[in-house]
Short mmCIF file of N, CA and C in Angstrom, two decimals:
data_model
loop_
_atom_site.label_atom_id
_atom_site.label_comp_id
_atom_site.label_asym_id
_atom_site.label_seq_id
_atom_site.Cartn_x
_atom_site.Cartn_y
_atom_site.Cartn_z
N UNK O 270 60.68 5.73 21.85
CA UNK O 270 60.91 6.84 20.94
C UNK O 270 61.83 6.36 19.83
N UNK O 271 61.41 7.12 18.66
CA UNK O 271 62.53 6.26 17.64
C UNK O 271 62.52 7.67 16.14
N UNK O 272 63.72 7.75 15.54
CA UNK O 272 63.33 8.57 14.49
C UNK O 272 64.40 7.88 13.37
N UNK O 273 64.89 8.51 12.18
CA UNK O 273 65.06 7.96 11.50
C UNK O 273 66.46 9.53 10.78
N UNK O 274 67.95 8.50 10.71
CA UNK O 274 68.50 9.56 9.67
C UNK O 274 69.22 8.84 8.38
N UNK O 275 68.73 9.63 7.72
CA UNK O 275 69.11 8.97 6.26
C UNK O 275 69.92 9.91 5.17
N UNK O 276 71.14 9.36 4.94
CA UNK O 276 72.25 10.17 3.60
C UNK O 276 72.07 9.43 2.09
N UNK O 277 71.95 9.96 1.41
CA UNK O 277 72.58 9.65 -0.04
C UNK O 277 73.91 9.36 -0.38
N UNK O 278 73.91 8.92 -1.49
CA UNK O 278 75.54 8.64 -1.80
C UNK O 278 76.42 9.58 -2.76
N UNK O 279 75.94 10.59 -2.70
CA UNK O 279 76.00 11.59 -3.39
C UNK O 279 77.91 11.86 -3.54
N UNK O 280 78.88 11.53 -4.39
CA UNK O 280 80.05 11.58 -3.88
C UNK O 280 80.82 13.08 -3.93
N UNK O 281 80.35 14.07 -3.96
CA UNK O 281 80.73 15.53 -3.38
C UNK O 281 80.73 15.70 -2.08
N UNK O 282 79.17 15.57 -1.90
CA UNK O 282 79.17 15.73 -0.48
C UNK O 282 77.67 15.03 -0.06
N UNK O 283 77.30 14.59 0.49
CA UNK O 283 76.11 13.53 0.57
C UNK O 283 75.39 14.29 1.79
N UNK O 284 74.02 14.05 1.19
CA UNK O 284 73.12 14.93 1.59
C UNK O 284 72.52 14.02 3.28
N UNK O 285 72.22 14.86 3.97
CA UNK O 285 71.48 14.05 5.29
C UNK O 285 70.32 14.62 5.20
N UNK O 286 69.09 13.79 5.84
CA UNK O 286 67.59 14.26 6.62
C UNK O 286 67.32 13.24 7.80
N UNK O 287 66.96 13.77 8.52
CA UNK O 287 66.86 13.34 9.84
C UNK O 287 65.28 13.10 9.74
N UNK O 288 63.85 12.20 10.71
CA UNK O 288 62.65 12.48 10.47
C UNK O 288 62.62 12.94 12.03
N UNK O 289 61.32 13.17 12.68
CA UNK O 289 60.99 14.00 13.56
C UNK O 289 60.96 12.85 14.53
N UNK O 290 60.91 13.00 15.82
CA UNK O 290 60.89 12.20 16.79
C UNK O 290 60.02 11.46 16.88
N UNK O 291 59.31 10.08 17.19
CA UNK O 291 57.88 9.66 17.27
C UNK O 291 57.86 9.17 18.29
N UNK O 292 56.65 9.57 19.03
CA UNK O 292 56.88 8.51 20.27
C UNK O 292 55.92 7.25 20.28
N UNK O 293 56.23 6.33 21.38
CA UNK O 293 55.25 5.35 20.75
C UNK O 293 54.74 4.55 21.80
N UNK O 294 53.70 4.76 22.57
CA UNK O 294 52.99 4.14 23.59
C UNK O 294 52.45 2.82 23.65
N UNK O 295 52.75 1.70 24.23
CA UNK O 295 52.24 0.72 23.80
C UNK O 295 51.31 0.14 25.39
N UNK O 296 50.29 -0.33 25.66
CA UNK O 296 49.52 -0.25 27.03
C UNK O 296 49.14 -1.52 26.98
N UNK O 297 48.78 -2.15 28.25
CA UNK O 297 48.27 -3.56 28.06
C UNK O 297 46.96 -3.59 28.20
N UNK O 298 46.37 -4.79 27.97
CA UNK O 298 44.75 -4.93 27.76
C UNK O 298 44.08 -4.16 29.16
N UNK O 299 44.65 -4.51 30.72
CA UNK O 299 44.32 -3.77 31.67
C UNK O 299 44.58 -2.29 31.71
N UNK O 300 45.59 -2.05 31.43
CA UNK O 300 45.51 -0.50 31.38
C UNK O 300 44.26 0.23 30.30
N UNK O 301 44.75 -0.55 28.96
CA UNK O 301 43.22 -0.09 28.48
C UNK O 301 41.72 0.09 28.91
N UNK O 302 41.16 -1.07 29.37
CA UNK O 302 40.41 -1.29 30.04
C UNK O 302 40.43 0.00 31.25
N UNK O 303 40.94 0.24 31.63
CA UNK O 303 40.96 1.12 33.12
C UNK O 303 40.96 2.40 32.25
N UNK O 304 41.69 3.01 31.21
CA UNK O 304 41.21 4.36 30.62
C UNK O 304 39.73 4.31 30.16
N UNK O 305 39.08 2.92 29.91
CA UNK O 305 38.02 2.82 29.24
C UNK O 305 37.10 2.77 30.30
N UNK O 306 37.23 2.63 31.16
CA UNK O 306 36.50 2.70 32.51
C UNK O 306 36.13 4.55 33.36
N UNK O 307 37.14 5.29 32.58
CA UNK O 307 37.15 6.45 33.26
C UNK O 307 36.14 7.07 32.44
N UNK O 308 36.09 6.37 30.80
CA UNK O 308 35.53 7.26 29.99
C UNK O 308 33.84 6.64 30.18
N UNK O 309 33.72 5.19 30.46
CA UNK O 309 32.16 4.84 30.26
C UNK O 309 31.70 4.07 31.06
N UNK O 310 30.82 4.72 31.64
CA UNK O 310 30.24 3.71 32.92
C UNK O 310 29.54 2.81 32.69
N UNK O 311 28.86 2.66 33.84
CA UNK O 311 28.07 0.73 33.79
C UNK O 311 26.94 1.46 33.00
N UNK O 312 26.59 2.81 33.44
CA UNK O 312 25.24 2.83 32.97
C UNK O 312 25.38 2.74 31.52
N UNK O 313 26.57 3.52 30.52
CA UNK O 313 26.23 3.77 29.45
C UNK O 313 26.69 2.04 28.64
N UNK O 314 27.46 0.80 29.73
CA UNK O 314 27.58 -0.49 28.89
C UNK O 314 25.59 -0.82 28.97
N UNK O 315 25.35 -0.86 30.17
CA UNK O 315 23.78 -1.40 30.04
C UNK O 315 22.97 -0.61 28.78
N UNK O 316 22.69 0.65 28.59
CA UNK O 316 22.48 0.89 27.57
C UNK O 316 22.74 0.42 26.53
N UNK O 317 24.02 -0.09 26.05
CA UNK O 317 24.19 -0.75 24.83
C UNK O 317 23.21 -2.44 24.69
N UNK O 318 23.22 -2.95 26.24
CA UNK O 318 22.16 -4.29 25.59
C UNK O 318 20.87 -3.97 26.58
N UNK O 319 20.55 -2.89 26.42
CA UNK O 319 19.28 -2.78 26.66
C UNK O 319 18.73 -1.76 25.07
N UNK O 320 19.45 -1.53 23.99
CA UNK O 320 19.49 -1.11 22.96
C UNK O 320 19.16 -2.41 22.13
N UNK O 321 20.25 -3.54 22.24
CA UNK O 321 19.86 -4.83 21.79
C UNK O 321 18.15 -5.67 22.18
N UNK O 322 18.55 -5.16 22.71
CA UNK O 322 16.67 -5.88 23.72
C UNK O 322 15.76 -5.62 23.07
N UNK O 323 15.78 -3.91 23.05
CA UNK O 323 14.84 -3.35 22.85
C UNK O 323 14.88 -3.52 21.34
N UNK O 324 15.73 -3.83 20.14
CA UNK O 324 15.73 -4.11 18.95
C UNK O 324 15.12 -6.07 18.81
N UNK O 325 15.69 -6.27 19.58
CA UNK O 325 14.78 -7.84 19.40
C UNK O 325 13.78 -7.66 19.50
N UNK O 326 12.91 -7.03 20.71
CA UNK O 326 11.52 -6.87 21.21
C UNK O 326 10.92 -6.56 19.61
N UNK O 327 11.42 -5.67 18.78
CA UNK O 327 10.42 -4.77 18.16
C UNK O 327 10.40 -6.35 17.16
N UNK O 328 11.49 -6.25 17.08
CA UNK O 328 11.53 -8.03 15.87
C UNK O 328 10.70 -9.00 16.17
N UNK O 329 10.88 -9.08 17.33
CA UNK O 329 9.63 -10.31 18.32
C UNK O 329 8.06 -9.73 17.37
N UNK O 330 7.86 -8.67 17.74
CA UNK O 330 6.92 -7.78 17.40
C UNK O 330 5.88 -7.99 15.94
N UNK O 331 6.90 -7.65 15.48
CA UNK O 331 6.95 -7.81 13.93
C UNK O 331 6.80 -8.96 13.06
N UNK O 332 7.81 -10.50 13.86
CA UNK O 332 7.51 -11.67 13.79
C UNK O 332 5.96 -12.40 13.84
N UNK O 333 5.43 -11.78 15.39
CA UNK O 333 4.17 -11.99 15.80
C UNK O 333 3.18 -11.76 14.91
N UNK O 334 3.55 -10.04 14.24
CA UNK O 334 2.38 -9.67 13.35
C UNK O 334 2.28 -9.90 11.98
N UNK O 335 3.04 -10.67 11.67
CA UNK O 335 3.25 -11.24 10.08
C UNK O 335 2.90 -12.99 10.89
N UNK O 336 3.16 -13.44 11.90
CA UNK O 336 2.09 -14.63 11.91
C UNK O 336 0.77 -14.40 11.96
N UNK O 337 0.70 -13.52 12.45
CA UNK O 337 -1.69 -13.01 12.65
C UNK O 337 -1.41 -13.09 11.45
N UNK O 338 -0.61 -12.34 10.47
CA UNK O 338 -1.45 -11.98 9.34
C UNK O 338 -1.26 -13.34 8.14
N UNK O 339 -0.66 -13.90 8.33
CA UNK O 339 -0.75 -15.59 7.92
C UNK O 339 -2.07 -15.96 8.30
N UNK O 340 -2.19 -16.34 9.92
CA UNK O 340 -3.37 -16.96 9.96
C UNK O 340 -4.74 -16.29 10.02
N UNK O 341 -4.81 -14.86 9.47
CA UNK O 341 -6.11 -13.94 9.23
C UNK O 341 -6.33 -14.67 7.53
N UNK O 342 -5.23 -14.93 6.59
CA UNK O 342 -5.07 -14.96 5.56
C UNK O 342 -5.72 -16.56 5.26
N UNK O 343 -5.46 -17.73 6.06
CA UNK O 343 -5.68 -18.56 5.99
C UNK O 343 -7.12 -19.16 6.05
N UNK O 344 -7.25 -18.28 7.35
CA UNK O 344 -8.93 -18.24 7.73
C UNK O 344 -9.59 -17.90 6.86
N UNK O 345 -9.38 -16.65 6.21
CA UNK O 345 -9.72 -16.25 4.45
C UNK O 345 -10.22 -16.56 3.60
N UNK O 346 -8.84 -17.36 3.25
CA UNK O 346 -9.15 -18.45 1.92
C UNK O 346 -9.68 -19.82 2.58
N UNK O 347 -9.83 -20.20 3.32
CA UNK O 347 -10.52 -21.40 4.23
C UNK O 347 -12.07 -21.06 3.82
N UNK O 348 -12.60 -19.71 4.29
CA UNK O 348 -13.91 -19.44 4.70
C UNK O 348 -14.15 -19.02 2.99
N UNK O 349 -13.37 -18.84 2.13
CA UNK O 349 -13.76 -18.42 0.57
C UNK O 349 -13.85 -17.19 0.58
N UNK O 350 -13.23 -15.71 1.45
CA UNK O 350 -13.69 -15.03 1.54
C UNK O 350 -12.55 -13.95 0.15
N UNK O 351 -11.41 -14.65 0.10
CA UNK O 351 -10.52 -14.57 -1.15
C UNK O 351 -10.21 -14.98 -2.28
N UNK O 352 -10.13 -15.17 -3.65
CA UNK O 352 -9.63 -16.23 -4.33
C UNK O 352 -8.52 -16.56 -4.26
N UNK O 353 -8.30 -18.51 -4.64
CA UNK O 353 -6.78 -18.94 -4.34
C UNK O 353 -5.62 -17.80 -5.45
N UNK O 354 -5.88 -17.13 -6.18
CA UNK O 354 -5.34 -16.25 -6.63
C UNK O 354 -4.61 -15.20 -5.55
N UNK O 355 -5.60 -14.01 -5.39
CA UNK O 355 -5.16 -13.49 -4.02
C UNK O 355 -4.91 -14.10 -3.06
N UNK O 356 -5.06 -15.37 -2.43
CA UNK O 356 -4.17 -16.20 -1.60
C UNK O 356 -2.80 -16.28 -1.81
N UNK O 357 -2.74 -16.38 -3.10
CA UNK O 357 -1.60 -16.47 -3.24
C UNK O 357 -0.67 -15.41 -3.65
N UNK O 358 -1.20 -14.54 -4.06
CA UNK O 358 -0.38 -13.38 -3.96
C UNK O 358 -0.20 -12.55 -2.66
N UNK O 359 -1.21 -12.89 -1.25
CA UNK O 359 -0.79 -12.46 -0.39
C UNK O 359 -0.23 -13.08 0.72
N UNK O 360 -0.22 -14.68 0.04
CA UNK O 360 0.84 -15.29 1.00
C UNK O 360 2.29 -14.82 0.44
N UNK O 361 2.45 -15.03 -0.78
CA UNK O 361 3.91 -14.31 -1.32
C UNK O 361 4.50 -13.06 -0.82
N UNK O 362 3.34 -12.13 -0.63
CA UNK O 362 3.67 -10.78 0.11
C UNK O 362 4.29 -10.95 1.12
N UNK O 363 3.56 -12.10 1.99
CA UNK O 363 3.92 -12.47 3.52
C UNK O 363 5.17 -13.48 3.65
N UNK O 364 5.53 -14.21 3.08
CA UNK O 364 6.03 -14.66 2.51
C UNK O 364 7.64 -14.05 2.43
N UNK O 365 7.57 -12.95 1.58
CA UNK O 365 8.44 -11.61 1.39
C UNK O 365 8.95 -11.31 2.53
N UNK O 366 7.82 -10.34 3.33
CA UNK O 366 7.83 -10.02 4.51
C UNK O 366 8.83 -11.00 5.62
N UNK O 367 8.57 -12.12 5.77
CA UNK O 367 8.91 -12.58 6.29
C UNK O 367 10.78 -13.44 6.23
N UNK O 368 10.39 -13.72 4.64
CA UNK O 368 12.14 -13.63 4.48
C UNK O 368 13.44 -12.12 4.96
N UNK O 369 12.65 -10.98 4.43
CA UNK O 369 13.19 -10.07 5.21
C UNK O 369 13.44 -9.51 6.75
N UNK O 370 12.36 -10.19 7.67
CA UNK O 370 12.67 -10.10 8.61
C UNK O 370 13.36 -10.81 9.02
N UNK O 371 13.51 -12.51 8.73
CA UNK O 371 14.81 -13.57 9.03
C UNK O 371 16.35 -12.51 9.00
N UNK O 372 16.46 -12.41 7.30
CA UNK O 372 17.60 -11.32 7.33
C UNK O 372 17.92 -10.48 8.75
N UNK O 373 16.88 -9.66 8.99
CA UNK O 373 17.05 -8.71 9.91
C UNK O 373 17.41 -9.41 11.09
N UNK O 374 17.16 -10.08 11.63
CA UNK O 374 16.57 -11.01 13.03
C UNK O 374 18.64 -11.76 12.65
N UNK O 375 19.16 -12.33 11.53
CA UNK O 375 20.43 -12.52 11.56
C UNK O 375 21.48 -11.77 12.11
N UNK O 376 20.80 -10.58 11.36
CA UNK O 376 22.33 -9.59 11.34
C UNK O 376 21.86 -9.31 12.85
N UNK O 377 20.61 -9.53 13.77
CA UNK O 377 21.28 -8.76 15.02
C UNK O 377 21.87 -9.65 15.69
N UNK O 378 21.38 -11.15 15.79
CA UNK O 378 22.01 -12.22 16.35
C UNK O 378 24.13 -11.97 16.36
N UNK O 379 24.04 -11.81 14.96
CA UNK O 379 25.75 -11.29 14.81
C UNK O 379 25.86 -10.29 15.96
N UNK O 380 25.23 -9.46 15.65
CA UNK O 380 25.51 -8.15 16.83
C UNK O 380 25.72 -8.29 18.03
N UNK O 381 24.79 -9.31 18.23
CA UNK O 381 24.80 -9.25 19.80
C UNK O 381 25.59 -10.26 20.06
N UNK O 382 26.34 -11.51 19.39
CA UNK O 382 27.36 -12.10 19.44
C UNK O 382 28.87 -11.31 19.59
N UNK O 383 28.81 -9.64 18.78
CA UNK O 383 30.27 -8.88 18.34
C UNK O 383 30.11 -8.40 19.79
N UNK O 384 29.10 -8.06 20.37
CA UNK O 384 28.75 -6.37 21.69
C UNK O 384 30.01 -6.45 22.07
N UNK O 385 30.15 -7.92 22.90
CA UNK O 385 31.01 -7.75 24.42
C UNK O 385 32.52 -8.04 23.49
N UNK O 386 33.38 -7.16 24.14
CA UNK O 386 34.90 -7.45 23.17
C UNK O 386 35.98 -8.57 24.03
N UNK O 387 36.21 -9.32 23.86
CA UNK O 387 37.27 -10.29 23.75
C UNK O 387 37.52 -10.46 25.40
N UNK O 388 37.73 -8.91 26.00
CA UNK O 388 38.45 -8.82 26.94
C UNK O 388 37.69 -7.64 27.45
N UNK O 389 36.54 -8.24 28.32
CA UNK O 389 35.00 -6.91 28.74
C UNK O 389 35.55 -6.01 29.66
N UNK O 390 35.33 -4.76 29.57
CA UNK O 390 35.22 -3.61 30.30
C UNK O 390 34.78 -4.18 32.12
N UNK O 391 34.04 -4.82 31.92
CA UNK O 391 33.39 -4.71 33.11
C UNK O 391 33.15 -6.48 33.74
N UNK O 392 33.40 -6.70 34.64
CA UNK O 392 32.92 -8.48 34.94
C UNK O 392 31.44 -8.78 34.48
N UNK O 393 30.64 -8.10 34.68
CA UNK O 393 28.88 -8.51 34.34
C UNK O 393 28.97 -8.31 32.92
N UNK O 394 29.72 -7.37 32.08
CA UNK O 394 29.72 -8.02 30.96
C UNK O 394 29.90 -9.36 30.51
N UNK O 395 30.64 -10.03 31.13
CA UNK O 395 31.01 -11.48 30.87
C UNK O 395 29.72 -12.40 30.88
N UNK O 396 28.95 -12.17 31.73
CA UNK O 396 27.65 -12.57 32.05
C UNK O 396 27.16 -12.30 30.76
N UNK O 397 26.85 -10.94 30.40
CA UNK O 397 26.12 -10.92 29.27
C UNK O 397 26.48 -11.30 28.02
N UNK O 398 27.88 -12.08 27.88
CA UNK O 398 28.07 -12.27 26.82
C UNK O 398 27.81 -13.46 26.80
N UNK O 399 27.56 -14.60 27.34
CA UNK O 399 27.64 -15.57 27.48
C UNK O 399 25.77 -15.82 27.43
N UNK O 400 24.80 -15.06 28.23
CA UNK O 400 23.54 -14.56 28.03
C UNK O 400 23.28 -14.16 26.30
N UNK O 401 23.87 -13.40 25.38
CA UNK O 401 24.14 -12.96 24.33
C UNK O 401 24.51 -14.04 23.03
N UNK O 402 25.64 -15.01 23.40
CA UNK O 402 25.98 -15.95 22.56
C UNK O 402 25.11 -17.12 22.71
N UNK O 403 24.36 -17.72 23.72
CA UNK O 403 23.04 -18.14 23.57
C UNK O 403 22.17 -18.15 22.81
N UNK O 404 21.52 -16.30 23.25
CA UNK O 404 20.58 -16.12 22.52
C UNK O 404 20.88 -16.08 21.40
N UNK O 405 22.04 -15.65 20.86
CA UNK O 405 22.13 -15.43 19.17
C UNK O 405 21.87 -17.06 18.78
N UNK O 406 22.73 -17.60 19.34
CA UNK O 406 22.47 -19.61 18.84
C UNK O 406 21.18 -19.41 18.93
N UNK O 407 20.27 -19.24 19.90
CA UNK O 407 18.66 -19.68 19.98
C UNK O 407 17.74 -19.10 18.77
N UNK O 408 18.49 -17.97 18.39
CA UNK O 408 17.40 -16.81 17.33
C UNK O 408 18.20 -17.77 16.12
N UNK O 409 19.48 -18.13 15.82
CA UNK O 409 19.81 -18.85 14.45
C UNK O 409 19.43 -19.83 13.98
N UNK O 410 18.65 -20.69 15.14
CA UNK O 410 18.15 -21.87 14.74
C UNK O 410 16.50 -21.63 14.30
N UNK O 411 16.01 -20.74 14.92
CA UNK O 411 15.22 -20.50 14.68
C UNK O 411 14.83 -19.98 13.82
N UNK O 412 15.94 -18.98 13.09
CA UNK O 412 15.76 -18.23 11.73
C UNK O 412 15.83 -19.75 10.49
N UNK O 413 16.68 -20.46 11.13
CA UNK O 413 17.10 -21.18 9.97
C UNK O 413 15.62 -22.00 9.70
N UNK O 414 15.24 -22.72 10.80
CA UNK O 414 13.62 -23.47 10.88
C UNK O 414 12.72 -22.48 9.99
N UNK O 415 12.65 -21.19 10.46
CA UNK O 415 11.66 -19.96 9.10
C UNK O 415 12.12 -20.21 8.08
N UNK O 416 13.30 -20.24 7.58
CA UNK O 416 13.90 -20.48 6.53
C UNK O 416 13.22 -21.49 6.12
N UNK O 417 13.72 -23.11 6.35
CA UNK O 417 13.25 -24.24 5.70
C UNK O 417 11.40 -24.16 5.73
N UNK O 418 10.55 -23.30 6.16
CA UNK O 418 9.42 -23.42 6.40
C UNK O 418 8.95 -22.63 5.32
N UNK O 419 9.57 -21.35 5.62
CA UNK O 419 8.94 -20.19 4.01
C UNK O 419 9.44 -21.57 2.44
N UNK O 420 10.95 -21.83 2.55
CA UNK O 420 10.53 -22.52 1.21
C UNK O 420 9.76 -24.01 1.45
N UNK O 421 9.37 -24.39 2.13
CA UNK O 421 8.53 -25.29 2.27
C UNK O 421 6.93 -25.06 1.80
N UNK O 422 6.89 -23.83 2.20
CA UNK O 422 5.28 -23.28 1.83
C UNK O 422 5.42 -23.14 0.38
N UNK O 423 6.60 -22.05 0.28
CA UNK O 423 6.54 -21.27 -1.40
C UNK O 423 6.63 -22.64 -1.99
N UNK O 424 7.41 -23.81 -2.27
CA UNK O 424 7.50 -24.80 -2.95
C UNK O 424 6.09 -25.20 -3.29
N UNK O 425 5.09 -25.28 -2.44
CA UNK O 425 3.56 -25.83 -2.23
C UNK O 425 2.80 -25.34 -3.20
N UNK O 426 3.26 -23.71 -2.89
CA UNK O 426 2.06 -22.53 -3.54
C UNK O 426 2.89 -22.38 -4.75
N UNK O 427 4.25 -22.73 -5.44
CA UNK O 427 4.90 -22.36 -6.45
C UNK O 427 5.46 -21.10 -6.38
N UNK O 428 5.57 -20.43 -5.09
CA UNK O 428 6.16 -18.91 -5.32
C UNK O 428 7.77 -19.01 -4.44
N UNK O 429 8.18 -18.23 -5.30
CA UNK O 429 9.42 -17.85 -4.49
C UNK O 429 9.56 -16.11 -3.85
N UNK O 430 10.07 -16.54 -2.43
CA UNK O 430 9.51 -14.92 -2.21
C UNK O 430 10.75 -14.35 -1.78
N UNK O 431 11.11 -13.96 -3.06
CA UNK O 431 12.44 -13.24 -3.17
C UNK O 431 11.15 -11.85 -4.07
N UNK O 432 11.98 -10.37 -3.94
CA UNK O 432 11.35 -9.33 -4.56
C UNK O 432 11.01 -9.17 -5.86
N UNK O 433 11.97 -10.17 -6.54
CA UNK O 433 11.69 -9.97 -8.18
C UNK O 433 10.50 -10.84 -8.72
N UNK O 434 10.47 -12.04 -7.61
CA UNK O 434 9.50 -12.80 -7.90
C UNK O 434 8.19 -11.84 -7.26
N UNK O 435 7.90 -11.50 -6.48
CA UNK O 435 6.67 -10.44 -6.15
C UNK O 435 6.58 -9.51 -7.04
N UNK O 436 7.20 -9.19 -7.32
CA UNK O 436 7.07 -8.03 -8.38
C UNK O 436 6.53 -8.48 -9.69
N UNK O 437 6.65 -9.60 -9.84
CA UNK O 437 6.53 -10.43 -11.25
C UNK O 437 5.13 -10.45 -10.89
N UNK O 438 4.52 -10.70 -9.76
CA UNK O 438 3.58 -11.43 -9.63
C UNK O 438 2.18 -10.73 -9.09
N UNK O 439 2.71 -8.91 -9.18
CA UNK O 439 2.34 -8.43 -8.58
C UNK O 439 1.77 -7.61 -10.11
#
């Protein structure tokens, strides 16, 4: 507890104010932990990386279906069924597509690196963080390989597939 009184120098008669009492709780990482335990159970930590999961899955997803649609596209212009024109404006699309999902596919890797805090609620969190900082390494290398691969292609085809360039081109 601590408050505060303070006078002026007022030389008549010098003024006082006192401030209000404050109190001030200070708890250690276990005690925290143990209020944080009353408030959230195992079920609602599993929810949080079965929230993560289920956000990779859809990314997995999404990854998958922007490769079909590469190699529907390829088959395409292979068989002449496009001109290298529209080839190339719908590899750029894909292209697009696909730089934005890297983005996306980053920021969750971060996420699921931040979930578990310093000092976990629970022991099997520890597990999962360690499960978690993995996978984020495994999805970064992998974003980075899309990376060097999209500008590997765009360099080929001359496009850059950033939005302003689609738009230009569109």
């Amino acid at each position: 507890s601590f408050y505060a009184d303070v006078s002026d120098n007022c030389p008549y008669e010098p003024h006082l104010a006192s401030t209000n009492i404050i109190n001030l709780t200070i708890v250690s990482v276990n005690d925290y932990n143990a209020y944080l335990r009353e408030q959230a159970t195992i079920e609602d930590m599993t929810g949080k990386y079965e929230d993560l999961q289920n956000q990779l899955d859809k990314l997995i997803k999404e990854q998958e279906a922007i490769g079909k649609q590469l190699d529907q596209l390829k088959e395409d212009a292979d068989a002449g069924k496009i001109t290298p024109d529209e080839y190339q404006k719908e590899l750029t699309k894909a292209l697009l597509k696909q730089s934005e999902l890297i983005e996306k596919i980053k920021k969750l890797a971060n996420e699921m690196k931040e979930t578990v805090r310093e000092n976990p609620l629970y022991d099997v969190e520890e597990g999962f963080k360690k499960t978690l900082e993995k996978e984020s390494d495994r999805i970064k290398k992998i974003t980075e390989n899309h990376r060097e691969d999209i500008n590997k292609i765009a360099d080929e085809i001359g496009a850059n597939p950033k939005k302003e360039s689609l738009d230009n081109n569109l």
